[in-house]
PDB file of C-alpha atoms (C1' of nucleotides) in Angstrom:
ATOM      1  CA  UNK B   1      20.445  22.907 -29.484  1.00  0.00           C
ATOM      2  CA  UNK B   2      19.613  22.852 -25.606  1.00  0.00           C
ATOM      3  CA  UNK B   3      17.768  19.816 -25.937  1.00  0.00           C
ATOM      4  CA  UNK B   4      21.076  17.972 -27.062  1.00  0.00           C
ATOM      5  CA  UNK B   5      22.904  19.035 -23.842  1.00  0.00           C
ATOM      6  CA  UNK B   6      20.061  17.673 -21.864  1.00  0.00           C
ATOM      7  CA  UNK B   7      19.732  14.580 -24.298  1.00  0.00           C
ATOM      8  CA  UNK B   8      23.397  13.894 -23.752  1.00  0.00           C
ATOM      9  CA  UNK B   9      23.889  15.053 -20.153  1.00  0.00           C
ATOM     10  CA  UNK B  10      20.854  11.983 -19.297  1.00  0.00           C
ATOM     11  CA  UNK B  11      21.751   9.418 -21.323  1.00  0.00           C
ATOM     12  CA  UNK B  12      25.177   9.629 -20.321  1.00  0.00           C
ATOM     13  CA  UNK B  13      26.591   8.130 -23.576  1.00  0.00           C
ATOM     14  CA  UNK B  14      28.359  10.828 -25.254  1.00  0.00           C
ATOM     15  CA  UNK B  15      30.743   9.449 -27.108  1.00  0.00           C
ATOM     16  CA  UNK B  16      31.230   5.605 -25.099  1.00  0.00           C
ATOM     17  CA  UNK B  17      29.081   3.898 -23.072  1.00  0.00           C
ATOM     18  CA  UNK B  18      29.552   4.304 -19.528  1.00  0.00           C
ATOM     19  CA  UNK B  19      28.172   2.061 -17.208  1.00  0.00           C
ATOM     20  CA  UNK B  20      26.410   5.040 -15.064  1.00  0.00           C
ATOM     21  CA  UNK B  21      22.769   4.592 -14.693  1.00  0.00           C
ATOM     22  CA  UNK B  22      21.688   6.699 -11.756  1.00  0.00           C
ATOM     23  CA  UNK B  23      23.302  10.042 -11.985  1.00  0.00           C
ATOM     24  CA  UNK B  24      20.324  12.459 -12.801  1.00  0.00           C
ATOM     25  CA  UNK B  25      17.017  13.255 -10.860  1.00  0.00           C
ATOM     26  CA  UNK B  26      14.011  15.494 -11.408  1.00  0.00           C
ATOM     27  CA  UNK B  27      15.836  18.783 -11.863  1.00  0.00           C
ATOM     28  CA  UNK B  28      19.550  19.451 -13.071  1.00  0.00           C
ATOM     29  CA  UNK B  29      20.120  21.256 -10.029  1.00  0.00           C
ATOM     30  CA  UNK B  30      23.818  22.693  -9.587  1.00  0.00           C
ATOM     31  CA  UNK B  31      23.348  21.802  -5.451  1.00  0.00           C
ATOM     32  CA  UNK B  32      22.045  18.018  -4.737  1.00  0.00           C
ATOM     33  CA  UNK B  33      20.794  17.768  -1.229  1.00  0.00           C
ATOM     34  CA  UNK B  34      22.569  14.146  -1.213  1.00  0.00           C
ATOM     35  CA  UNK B  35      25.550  13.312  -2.850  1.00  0.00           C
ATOM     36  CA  UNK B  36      25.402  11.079  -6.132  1.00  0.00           C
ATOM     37  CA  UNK B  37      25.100   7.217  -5.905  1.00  0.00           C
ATOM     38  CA  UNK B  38      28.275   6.576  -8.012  1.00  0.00           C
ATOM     39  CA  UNK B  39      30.731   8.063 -10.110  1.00  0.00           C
ATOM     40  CA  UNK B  40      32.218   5.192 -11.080  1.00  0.00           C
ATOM     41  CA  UNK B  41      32.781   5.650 -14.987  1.00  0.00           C
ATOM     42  CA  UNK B  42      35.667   3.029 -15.473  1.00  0.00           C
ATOM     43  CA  UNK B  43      32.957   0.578 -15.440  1.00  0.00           C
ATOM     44  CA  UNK B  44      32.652  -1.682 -18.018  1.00  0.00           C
ATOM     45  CA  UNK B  45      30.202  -3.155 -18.106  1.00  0.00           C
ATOM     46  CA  UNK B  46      28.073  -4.501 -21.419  1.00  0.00           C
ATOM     47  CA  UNK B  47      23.980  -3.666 -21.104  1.00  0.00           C
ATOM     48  CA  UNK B  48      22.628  -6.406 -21.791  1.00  0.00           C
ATOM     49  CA  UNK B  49      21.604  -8.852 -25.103  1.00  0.00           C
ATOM     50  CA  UNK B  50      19.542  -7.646 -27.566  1.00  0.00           C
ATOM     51  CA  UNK B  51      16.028  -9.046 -26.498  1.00  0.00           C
ATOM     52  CA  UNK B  52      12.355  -7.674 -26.701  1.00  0.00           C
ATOM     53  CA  UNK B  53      12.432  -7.368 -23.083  1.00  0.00           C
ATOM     54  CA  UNK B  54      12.975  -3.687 -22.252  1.00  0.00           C
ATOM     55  CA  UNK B  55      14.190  -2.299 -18.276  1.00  0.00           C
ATOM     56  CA  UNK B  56      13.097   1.451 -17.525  1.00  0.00           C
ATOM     57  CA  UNK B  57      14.755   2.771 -14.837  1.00  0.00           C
ATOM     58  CA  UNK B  58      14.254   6.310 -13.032  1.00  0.00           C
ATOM     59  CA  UNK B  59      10.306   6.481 -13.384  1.00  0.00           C
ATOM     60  CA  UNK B  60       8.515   8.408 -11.306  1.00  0.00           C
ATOM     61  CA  UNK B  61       6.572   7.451  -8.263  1.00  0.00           C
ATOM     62  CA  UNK B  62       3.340   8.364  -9.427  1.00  0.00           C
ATOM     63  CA  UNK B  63       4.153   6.707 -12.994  1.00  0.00           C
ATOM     64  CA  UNK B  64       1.986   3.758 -13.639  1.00  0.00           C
ATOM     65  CA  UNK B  65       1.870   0.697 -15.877  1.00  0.00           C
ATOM     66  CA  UNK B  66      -0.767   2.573 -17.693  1.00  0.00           C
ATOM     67  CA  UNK B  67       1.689   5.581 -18.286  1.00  0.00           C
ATOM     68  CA  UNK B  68       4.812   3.248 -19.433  1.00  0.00           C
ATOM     69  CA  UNK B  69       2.545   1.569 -21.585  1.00  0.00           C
ATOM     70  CA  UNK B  70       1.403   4.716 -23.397  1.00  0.00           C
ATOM     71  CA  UNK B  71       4.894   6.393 -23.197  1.00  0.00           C
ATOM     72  CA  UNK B  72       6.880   3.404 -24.979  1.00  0.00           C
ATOM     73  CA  UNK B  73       3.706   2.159 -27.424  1.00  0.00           C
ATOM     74  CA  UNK B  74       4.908   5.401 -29.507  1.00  0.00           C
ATOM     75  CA  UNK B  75       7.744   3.352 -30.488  1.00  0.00           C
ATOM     76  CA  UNK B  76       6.675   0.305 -31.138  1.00  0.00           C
ATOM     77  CA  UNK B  77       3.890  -2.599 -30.137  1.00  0.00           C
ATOM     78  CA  UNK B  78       4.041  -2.968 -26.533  1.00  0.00           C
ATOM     79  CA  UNK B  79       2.962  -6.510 -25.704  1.00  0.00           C
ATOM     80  CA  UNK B  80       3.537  -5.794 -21.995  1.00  0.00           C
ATOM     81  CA  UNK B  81       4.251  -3.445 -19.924  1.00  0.00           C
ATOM     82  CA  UNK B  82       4.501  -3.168 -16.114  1.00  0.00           C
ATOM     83  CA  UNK B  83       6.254  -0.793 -13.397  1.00  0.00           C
ATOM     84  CA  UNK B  84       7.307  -2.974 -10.494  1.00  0.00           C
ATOM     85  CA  UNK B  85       5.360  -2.202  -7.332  1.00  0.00           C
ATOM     86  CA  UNK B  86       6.455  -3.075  -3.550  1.00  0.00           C
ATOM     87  CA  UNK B  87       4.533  -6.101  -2.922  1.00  0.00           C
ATOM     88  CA  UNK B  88       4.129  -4.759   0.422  1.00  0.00           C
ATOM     89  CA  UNK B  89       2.848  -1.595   0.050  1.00  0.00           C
ATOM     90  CA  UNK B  90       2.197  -1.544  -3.812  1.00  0.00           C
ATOM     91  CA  UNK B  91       3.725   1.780  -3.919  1.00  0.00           C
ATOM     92  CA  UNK B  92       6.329   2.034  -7.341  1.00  0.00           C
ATOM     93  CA  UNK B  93       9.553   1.564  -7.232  1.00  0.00           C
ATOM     94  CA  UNK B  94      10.964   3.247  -9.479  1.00  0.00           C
ATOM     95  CA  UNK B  95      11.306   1.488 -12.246  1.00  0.00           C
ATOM     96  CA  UNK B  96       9.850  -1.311 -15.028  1.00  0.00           C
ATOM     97  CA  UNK B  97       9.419  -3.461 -17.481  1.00  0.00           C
ATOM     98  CA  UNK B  98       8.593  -2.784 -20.829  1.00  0.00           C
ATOM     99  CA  UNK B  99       8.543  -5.818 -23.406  1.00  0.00           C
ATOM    100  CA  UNK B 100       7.773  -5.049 -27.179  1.00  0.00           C
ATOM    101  CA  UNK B 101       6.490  -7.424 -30.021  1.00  0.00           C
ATOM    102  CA  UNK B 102      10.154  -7.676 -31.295  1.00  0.00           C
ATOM    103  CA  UNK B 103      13.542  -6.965 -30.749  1.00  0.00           C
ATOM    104  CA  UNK B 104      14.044  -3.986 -33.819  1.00  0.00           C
ATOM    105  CA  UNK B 105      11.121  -1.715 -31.861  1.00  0.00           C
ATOM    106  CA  UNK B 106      12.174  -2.658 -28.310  1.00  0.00           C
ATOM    107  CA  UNK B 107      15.844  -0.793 -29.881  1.00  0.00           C
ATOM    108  CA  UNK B 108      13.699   2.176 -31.238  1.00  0.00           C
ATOM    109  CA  UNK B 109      11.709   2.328 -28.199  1.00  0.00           C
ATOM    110  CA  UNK B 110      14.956   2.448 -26.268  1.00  0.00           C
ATOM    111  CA  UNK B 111      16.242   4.803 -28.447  1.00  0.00           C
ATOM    112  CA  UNK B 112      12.995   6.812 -27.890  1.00  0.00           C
ATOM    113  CA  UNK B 113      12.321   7.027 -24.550  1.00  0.00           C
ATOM    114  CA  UNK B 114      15.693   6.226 -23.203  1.00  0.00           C
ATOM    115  CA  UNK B 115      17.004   9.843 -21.429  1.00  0.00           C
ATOM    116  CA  UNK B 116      13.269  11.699 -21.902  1.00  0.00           C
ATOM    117  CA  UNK B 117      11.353  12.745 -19.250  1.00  0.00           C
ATOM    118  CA  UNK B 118       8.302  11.229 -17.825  1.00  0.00           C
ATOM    119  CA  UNK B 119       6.284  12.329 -15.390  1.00  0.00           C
ATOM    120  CA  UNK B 120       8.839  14.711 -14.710  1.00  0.00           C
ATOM    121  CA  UNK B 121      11.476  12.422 -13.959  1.00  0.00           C
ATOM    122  CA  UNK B 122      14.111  11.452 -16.866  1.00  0.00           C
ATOM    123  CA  UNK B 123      13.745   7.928 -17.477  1.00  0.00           C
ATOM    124  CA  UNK B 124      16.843   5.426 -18.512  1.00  0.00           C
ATOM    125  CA  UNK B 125      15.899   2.371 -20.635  1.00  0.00           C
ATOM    126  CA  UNK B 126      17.835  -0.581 -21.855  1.00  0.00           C
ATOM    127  CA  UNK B 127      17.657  -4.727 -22.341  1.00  0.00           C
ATOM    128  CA  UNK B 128      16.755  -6.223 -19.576  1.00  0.00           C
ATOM    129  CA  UNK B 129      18.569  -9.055 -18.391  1.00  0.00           C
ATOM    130  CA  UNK B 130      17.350 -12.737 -18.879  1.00  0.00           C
ATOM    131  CA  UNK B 131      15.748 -14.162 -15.892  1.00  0.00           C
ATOM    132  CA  UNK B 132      17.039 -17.512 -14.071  1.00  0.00           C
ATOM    133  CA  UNK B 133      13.947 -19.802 -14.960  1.00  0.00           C
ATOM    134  CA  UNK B 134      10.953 -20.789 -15.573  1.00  0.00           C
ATOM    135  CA  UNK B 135       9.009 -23.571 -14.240  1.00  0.00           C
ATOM    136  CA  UNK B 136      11.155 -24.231 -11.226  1.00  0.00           C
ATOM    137  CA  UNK B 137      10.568 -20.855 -10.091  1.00  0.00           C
ATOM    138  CA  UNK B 138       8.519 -19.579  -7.121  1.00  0.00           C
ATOM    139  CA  UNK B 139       5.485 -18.825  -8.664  1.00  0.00           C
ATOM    140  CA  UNK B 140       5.726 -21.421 -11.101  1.00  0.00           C
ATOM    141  CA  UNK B 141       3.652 -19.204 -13.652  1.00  0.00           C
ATOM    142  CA  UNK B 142       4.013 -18.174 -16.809  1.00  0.00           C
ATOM    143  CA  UNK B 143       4.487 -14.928 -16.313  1.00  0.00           C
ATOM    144  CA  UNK B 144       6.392 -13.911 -18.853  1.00  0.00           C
ATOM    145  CA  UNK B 145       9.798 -15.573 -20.423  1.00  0.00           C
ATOM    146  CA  UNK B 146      12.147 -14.835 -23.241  1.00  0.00           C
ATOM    147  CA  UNK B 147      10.082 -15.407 -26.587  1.00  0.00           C
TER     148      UNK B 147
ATOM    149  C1'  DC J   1       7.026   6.555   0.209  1.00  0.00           C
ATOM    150  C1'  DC J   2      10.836  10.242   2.300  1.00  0.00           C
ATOM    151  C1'  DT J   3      17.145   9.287   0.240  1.00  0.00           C
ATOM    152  C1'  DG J   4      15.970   7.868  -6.127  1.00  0.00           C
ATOM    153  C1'  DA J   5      19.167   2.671  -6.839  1.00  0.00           C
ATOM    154  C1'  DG J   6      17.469  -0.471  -9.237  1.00  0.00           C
ATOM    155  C1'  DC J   7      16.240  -6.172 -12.918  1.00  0.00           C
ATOM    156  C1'  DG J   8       9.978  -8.099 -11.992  1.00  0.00           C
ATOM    157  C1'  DT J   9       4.236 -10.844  -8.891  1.00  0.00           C
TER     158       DT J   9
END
DNA sequence: CCTGAGCGT
């Protein structure tokens, strides 16, 4: 019904996939007081390979690890969850990382949470992309790698 | 911490 409209209108997918990520905010408002990032929808671009390892864009500021966690564990077993945080400040910015037990619930928690709102804000999730490398890195830590 | 786009301490 309505939901649909807002289901499409934040996912953006419709009938292809787009590349447009930020498009939406907190409120489908007909009047933005800035003008939209991009509206580049020629982009092709492909999302990124299937892998546990789950990017959630457009959280809010006041959502935490703790929230993410709770929001994408409906979906699946969430081994790991964090929301990046300014180093300098530790304030959120904007977005995280979600990574699930295996690659089948990191799709349904995609498929789940990806477009729905949290904390007020609609939320985009999708693969995220493998990271240059381990053990020569900067922290040299096992933080977390591809399984 | 605001303008919010974006791939991590």
């Amino acid at each position: 019904m309505a939901m649909s409209a807002i289901r499409a209108a934040a996912t953006g997918r419709m009938t292809s996939q787009g590349g447009l990520r930020g498009m939406l905010y907190s409120t489908i408002s007909s009047g933005l007081p800035f003008a939209p990032p991009q509206v580049n929808q020629a982009n092709k671009e492909p999302p990124a390979d299937p892998s546990p390892n789950l990017f959630v864009s457009g959280l809010s500021k006041r959502t935490t690890t703790e929230g993410l966690h709770a929001a994408f564990a409906k979906f699946g077993e969430v081994v790991h969850a964090r929301v990046v945080t300014d180093r300098n400040s530790g304030f959120s910015k904007g977005f995280g990382f979600v990574r699930y037990a295996n690659v089948e619930e990191a799709e349904a928690g995609i498929k789940g949470m990806d477009g729905q709102f949290l904390d007020g804000w609609v939320i985009f999730a999708e693969y995220a992309r493998p990271r240059p490398v381990p053990g020569q890195g900067q922290f040299g830590n096992t933080y977390g790698q591809r399984q």
